[in-house]
Coordinates of C-alpha atoms in Angstrom, one line a residue:
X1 CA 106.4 153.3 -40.0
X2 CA 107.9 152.1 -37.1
X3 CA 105.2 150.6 -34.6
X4 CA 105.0 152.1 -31.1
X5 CA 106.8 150.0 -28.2
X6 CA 106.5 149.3 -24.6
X7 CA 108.1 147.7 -21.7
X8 CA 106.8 146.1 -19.0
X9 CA 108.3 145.2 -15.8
X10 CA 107.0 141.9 -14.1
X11 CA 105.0 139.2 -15.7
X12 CA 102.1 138.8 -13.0
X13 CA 98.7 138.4 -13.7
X14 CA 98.5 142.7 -15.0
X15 CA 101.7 142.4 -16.7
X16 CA 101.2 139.7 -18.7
X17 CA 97.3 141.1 -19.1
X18 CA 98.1 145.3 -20.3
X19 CA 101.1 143.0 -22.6
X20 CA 98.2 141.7 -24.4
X21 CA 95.8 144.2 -24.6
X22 CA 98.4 146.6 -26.2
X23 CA 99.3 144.1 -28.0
X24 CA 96.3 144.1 -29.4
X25 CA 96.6 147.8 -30.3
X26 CA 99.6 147.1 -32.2
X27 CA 101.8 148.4 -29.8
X28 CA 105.4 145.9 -29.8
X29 CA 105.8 144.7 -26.1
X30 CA 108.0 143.5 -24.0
X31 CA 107.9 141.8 -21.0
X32 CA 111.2 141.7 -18.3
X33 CA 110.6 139.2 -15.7
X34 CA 113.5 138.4 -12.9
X35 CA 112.2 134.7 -12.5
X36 CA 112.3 131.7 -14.8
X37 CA 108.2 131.5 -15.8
X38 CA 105.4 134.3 -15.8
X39 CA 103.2 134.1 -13.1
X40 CA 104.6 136.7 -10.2
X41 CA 103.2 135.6 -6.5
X42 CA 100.7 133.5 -8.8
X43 CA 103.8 130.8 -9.0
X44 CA 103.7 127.0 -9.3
X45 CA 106.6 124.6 -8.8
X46 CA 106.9 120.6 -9.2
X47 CA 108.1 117.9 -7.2
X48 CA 108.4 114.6 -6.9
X49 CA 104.8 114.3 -9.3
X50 CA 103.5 116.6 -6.3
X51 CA 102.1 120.1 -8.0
X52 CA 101.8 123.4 -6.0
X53 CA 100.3 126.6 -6.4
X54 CA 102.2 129.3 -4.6
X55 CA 99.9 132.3 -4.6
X56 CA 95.9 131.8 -5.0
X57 CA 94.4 128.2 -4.5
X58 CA 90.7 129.6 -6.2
X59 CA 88.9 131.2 -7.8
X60 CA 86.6 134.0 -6.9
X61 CA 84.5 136.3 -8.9
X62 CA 84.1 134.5 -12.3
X63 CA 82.4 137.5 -14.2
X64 CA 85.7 139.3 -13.8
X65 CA 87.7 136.8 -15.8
X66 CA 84.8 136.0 -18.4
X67 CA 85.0 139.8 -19.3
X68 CA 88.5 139.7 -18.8
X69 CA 89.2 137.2 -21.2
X70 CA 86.4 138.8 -23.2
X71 CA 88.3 142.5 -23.6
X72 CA 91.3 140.5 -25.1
X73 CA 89.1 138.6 -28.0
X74 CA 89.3 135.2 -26.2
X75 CA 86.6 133.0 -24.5
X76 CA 87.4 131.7 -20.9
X77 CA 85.4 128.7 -21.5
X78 CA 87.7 128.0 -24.4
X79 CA 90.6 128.4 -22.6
X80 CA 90.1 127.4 -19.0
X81 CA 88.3 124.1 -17.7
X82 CA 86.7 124.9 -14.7
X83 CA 84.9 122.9 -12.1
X84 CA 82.6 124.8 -9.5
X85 CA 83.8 123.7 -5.9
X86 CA 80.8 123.2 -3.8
X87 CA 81.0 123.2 -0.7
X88 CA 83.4 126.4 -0.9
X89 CA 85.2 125.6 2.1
X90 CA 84.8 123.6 5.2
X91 CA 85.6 125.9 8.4
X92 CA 86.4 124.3 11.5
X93 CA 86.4 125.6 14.9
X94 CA 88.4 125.9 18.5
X95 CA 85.4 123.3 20.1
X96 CA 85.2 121.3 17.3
X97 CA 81.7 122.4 15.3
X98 CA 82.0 122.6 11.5
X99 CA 80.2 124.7 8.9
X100 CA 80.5 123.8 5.1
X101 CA 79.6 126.7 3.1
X102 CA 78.1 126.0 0.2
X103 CA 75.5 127.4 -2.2
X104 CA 72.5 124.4 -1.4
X105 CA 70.3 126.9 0.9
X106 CA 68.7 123.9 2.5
X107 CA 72.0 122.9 4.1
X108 CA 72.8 126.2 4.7
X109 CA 69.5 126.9 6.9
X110 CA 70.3 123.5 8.7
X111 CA 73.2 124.4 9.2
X112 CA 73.3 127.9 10.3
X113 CA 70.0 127.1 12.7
X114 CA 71.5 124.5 14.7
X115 CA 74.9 126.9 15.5
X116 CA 71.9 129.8 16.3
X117 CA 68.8 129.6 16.1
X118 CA 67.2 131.9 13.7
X119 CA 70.6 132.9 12.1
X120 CA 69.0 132.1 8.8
X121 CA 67.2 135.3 8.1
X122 CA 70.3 137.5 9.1
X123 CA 72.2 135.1 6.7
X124 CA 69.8 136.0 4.2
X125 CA 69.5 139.7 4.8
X126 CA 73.3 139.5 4.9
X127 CA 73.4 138.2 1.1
X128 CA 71.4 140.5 0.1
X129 CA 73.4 143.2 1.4
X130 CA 76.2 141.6 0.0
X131 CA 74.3 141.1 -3.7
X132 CA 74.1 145.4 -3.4
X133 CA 77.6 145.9 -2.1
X134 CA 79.2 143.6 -4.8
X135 CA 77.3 145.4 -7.9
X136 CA 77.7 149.4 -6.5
X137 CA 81.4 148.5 -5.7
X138 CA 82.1 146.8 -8.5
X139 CA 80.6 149.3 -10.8
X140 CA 81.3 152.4 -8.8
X141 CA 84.6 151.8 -7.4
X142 CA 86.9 149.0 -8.8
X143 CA 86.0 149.5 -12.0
X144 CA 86.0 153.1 -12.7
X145 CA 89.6 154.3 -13.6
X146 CA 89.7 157.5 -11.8
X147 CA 91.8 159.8 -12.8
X148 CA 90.9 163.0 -11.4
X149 CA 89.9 163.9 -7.8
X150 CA 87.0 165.1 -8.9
X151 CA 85.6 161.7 -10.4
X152 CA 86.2 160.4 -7.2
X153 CA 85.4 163.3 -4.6
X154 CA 81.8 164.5 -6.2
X155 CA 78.1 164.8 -4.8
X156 CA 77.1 161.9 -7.0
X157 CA 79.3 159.7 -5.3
X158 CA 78.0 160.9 -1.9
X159 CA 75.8 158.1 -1.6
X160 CA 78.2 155.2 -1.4
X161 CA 78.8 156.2 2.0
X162 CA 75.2 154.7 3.0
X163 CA 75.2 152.5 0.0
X164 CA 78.4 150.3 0.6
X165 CA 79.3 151.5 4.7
X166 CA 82.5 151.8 3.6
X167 CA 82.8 153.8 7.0
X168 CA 81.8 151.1 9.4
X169 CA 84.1 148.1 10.2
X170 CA 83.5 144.9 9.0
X171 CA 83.0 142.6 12.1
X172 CA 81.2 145.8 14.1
X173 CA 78.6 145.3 11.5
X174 CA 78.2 141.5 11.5
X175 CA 76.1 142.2 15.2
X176 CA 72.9 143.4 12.7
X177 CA 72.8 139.8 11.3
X178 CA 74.3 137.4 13.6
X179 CA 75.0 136.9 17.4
X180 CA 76.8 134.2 17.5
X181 CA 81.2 134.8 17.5
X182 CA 81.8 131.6 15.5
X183 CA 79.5 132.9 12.7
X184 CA 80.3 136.6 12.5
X185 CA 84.2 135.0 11.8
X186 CA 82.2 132.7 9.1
X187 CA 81.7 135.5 6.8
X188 CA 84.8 137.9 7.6
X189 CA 87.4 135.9 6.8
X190 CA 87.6 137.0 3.5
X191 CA 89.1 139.9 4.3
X192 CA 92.7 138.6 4.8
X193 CA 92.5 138.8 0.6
X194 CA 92.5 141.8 0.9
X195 CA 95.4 141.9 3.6
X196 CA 93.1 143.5 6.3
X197 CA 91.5 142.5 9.7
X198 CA 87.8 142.6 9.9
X199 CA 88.3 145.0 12.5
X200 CA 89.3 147.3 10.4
X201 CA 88.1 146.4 6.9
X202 CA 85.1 148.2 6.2
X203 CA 81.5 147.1 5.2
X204 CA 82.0 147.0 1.9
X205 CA 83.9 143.9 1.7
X206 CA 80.7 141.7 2.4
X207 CA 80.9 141.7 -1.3
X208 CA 83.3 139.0 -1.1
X209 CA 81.1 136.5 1.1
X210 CA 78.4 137.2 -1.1
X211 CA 80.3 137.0 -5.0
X212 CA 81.4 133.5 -3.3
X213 CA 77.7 131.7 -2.9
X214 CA 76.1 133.7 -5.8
X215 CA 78.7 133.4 -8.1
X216 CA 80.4 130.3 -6.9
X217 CA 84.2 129.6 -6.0
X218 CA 85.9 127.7 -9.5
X219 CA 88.9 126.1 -9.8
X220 CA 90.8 125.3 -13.1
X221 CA 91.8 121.7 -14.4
X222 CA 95.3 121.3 -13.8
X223 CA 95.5 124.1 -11.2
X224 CA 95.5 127.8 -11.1
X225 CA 98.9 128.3 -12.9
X226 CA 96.4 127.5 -15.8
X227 CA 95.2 131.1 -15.6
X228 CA 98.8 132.4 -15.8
X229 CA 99.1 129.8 -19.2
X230 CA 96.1 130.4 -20.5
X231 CA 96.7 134.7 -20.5
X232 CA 100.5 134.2 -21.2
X233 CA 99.3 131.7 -24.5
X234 CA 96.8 135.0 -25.6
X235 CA 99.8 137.6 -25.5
X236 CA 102.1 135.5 -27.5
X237 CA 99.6 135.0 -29.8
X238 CA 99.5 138.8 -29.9
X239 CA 102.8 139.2 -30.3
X240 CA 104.6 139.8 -27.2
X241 CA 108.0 139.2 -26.2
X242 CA 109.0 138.0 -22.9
X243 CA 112.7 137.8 -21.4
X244 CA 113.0 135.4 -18.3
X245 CA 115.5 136.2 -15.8
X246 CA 116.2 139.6 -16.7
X247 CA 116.2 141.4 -13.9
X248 CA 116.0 145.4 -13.6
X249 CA 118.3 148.1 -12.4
X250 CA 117.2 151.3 -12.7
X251 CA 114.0 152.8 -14.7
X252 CA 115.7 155.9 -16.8
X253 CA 113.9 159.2 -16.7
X254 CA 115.2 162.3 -18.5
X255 CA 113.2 165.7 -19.0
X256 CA 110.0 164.2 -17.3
X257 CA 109.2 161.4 -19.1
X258 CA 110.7 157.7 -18.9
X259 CA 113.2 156.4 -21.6
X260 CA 113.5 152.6 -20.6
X261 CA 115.4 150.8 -18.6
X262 CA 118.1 149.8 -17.6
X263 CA 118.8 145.6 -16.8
X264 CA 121.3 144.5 -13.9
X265 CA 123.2 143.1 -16.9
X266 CA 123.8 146.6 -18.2
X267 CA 122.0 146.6 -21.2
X268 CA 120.0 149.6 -22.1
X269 CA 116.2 149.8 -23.4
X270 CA 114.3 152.1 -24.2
X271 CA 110.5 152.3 -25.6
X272 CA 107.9 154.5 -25.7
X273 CA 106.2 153.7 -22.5
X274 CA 107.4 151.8 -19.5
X275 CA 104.5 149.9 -17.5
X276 CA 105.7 148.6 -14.2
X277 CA 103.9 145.3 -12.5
X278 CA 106.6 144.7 -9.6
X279 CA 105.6 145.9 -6.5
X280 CA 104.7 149.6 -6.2
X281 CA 106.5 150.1 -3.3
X282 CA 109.6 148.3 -4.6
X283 CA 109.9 150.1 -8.0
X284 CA 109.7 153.8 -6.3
X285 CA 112.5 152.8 -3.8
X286 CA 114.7 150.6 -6.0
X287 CA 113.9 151.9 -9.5
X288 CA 113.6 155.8 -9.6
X289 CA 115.6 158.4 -8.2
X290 CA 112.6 160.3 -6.3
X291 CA 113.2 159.6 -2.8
X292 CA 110.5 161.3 -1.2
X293 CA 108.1 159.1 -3.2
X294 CA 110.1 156.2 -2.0
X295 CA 109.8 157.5 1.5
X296 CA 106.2 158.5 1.4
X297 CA 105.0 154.9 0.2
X298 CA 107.2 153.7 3.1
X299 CA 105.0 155.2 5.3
X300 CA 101.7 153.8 4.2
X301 CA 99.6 150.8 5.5
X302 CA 100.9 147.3 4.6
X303 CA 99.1 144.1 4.2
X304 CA 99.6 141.2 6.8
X305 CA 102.2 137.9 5.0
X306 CA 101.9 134.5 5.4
X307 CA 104.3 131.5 6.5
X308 CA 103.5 128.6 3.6
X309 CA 103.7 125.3 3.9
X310 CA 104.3 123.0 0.7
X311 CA 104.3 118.9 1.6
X312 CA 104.4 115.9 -0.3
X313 CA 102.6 113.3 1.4
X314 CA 103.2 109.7 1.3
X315 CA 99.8 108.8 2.0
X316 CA 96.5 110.2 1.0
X317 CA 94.1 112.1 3.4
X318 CA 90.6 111.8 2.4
X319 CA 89.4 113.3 5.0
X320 CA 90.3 117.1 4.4
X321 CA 88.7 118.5 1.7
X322 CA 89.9 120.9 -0.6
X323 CA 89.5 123.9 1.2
X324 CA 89.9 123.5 4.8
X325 CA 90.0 127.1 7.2
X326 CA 90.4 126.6 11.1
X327 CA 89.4 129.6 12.8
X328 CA 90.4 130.9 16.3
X329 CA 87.6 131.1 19.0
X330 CA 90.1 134.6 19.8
X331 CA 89.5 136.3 16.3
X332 CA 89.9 139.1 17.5
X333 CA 93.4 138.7 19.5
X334 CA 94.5 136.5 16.4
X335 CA 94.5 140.1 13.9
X336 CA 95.9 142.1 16.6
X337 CA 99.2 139.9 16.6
X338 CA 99.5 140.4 13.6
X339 CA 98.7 143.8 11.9
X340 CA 99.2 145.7 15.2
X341 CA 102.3 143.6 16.4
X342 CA 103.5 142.1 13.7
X343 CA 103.8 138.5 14.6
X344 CA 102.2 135.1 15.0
X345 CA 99.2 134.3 17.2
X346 CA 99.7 132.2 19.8
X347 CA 95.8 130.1 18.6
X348 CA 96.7 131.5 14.9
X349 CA 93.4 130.4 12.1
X350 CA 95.0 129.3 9.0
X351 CA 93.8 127.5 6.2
X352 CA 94.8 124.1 4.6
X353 CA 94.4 123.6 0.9
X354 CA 94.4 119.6 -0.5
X355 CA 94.6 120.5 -4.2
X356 CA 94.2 116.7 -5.4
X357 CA 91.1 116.7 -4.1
X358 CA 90.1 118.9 -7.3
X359 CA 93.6 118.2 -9.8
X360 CA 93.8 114.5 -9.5
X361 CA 97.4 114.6 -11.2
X362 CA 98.4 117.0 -8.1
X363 CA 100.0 113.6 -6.2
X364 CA 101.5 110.6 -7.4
X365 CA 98.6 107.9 -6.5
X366 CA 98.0 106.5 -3.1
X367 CA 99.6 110.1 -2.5
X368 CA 98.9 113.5 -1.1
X369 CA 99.2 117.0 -2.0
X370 CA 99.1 119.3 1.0
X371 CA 99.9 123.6 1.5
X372 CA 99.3 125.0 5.1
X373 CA 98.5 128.7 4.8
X374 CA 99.5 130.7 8.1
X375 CA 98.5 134.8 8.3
X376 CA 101.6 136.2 9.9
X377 CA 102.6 140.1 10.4
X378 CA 104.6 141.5 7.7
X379 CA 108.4 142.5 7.9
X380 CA 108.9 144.6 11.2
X381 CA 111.4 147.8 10.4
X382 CA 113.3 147.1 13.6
X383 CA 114.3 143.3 12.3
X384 CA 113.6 141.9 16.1
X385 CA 110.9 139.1 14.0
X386 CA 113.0 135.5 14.5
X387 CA 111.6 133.7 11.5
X388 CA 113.0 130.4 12.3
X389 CA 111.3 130.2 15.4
X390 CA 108.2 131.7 14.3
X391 CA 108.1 129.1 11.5
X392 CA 108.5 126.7 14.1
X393 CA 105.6 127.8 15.8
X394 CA 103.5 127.9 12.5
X395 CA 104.2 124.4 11.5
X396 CA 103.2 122.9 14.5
X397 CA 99.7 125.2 14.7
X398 CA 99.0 123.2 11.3
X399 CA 99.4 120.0 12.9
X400 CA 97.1 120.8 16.2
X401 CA 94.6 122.1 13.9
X402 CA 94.5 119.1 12.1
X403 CA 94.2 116.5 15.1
X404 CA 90.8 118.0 15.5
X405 CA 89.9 116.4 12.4
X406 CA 91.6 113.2 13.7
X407 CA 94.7 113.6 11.8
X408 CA 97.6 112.5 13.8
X409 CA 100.1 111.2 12.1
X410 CA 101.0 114.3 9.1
X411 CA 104.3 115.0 10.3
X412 CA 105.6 111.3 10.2
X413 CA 104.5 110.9 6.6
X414 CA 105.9 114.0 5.2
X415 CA 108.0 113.3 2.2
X416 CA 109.4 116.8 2.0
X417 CA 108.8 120.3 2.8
X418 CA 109.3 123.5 0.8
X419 CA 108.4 126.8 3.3
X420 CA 107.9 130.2 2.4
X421 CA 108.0 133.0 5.4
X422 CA 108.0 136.6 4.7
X423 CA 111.8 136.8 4.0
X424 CA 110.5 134.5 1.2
X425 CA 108.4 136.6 -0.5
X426 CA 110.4 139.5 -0.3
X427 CA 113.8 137.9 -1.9
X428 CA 111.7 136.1 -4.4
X429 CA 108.9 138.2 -5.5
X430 CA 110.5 141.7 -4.5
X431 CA 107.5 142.2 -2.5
X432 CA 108.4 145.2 0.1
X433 CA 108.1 144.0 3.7
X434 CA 107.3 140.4 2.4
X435 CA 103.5 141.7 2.4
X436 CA 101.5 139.0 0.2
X437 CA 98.9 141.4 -1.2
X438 CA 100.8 144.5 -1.1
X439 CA 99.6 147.7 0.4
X440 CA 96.4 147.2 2.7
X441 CA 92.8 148.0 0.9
X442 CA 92.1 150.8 4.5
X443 CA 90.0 153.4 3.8
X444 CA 92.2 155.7 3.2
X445 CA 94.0 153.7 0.6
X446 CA 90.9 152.7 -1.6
X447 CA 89.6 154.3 -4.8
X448 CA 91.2 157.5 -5.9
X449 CA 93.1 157.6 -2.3
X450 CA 95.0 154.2 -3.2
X451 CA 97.8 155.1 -5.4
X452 CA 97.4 155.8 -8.9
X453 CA 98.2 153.9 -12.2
X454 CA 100.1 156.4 -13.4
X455 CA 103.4 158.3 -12.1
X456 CA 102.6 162.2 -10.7
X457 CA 105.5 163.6 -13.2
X458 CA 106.6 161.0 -15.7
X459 CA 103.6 160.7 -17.5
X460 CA 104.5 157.3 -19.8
X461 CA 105.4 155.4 -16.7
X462 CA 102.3 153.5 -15.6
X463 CA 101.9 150.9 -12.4
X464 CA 99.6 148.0 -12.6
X465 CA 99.5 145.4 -9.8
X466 CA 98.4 144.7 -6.4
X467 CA 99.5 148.0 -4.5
X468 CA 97.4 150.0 -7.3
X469 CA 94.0 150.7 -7.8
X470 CA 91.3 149.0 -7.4
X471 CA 93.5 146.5 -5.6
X472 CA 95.0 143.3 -4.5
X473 CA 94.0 139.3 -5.9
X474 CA 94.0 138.1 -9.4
X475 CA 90.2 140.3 -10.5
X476 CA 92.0 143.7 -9.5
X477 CA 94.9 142.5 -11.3
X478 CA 93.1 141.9 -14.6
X479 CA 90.5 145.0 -14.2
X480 CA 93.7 147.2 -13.6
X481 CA 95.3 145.9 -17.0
X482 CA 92.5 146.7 -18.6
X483 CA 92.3 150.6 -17.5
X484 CA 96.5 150.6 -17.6
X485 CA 96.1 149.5 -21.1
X486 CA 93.8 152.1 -22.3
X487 CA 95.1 155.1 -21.0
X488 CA 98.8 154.5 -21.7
X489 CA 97.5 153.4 -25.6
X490 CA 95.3 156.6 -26.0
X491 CA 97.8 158.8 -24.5
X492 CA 100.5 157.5 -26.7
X493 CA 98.3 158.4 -29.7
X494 CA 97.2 161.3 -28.6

């Protein structure tokens, strides 16, 4: 009997993870990705012995990948070496001050009392709301595949509204814990993963600060591109297929249901299912005819982008640790420039990430390995955003930031430069309006309201990915798979 067949569209993190778990099943998969390697936005390139990481730089909520890898018959600790990074990162102000945040409570209290005094009781009550938002969200909302409005919309879910505040604003709330500016932005940065501003992000995100100390921030040896290996190596043990550089055309759908695809080389394939891990946004306006869909997910909330910066150094910097964030004394004007006008900040916070500080072989010795991380808006329709200039701007925000530290001299021992801006990620990652982390996590695009992981009328077309639900970041990503993977297998049985 011949055995049931998929395709799937992309090989990102959910790609490559529903590949495997149908895999699993028995189900022959396989995999059409337009770039050389697997990996989507979670990319890594070589050069010069410098190694980069294109997408994520660590690792956040651990219990999500040990279950992860878990669901597919694997063991993490098998497959991935990791090394808790402790302190998490090392955030640096406009004046100056410095807090390391790390999971040694003693330093935190020390810490934390001598920015405001008494700040380490709300830093306290703040974990513990945390602690309750991580494990009612997690169990109540990312992880339940809802497929019906009525799993969502129901009287028992009534009280997340007073269990998670998902209807108060992030940085709003932070006044019940903490007075201090510098230390409200100490524990709401988190949500640019999720492509928001704390302004808008609701309560429930303090999940993230808190998954972070309890849970710890991890890193893999030789780099995060070892997650991509390590889940890649698992499917072809499975069985599935992958075909590099293979870009798509079209998706083919005939009387309500998908057929396969068709590639830009104008070869036809069909299978019994189609799953699609490029960009939501990108597949319903390039790869099926329903323009209305196209022109309704036009219209909803994107995420903010980022200008990158990727620099071999000729000389080591030991003192910037492995994750450095600079935040703005004006937060608050810094994510109104750029989700409300769509542009850089003229103080912008931005983050720099030394990966040899944890990968050793990241730089050649006496070495460095350096990527400057900039939030930027995303892709304005009206094409007025001058990207040169604005990268411009960005580089030289990474190099002010860093004379506060004492570092002076970066830009005279730069060996080379690669730079991503937002017309990067949308020409290499087909990400629609160069967003990073795909369609924003607002209110009214979170649990059954974000857009569903399978299509309204073709029924064996399935989406997995950032711009689905639960969400953006590598955890979503893998959960997604998971409840992608078991739908599309029991419906194909059915």
């Amino acid at each position: 009997m011949k055995p049931h067949s998929a395709i799937i569209i992309g090989a990102g993190i959910g790609g490559i993870t529903t590949a495997a778990h149908l895999a699993r099943r028995g189900v022959h998969v396989t995999v059409f990705e337009k770039n050389q390697r697997p990996g989507g936005r979670c990319d890594h390139f070589s050069r010069e012995g410098h190694e980069f990481d294109t997408g994520p730089t660590l690792m956040v909520m651990p219990l999500v990948y040990e279950a992860a890898f878990a669901a597919l018959g694997a063991s993490m600790a098998e497959r991935l070496e990791l090394q808790r990074v402790d302190p998490t990162y090392h955030l640096v102000f406009d004046d100056g001050s410095r807090l390391n945040l790390t999971s040694d409570m003693g330093a935190m209290y020390r810490q934390l009392e001598a920015i405001e005094p008494g700040s380490y009781d709300g830093f306290l009550r703040y974990m513990e709301e945390g602690h309750r938002h991580y494990h009612v969200g997690m169990s109540r909302l990312a992880e339940r595949d809802f497929r019906r409005a009525a799993q969502f919309f129901n009287i028992r879910n009534l009280p997340l509204l007073f269990q998670v505040k998902p209807l108060v604003p992030h940085y709003r709330h932070m006044r019940s814990f903490f007075s201090e500016p510098r230390l409200r932005s100490a524990f709401t940065f988190q949500d640019v993963y999720m492509g928001l501003s704390p302004y808008e992000a609701p309560s429930t995100f303090s999940m993230m600060p808190y998954t972070e100390m309890a849970h710890g921030v991890w890193y893999p040896k030789g780099g995060m591109y070892r997650i991509v290996q390590a889940l890649t190596e698992i499917a072809l043990e499975q069985g599935v297929e992958f075909e590099f550089e293979a870009s798509i055309e079209r998706i083919e759908v005939s009387n309500g249901r998908t057929t396969g695809i068709v590639l830009a080389d104008g070869r036809r394939v069909t299978a019994d299912m189609v799953i699609a891990n490029a960009d939501l946004p990108y597949v319903y306006e390039h790869l099926l005819p329903e323009q209305h869909l196209a022109n309704r997910m036009a219209h909803k909330h994107y995420s903010c982008s980022v200008i990158s910066f990727f620099w071999g150094v000729d000389k080591p910097y030991p003192e910037l640790g492995p994750h450095t964030l600079f935040l703005a004394d004006d937060y608050h004007a810094n994510f109104d420039s750029i989700i409300k006008h769509l542009t850089l900040p003229e103080n912008p916070s931005l983050y720099v990430h030394a990966p040899a500080r944890l990968n050793p072989k990241a730089a050649p010795a006496g070495e460095d390995t350096l990527i400057g991380i900039v939030p930027v808006g995303h892709l304005s329709a009206m094409g007025e955003q001058d990207w040169v200039d604005l990268r411009e701007q960005a580089r030289q925000a990474v190099f002010n930031r860093l004379a506060l530290l004492g570092i002076t001299d970066l830009e005279q021992h730069i060996k080379f430069e690669t730079n991503f801006t937002p017309l990067s990620w949308r020409k290499r990652y087909n990400l629609t309006k160069g967003s990073t982390h795909g369609l924003s996590h607002t209110l009214t695009q979170l649990g059954y309201l974000r857009p569903h992981n399978r299509h309204p009328r073709y029924h064996n077309l399935y989406f997995v990915g950032a711009s689905t639900h639960p969400g953006t970041g590598i955890p979503s990503a893998l959960i997604s798979a998971r409840h992608v993977a078991n739908r599309a297998y029991e419906e194909l049985v059915m």
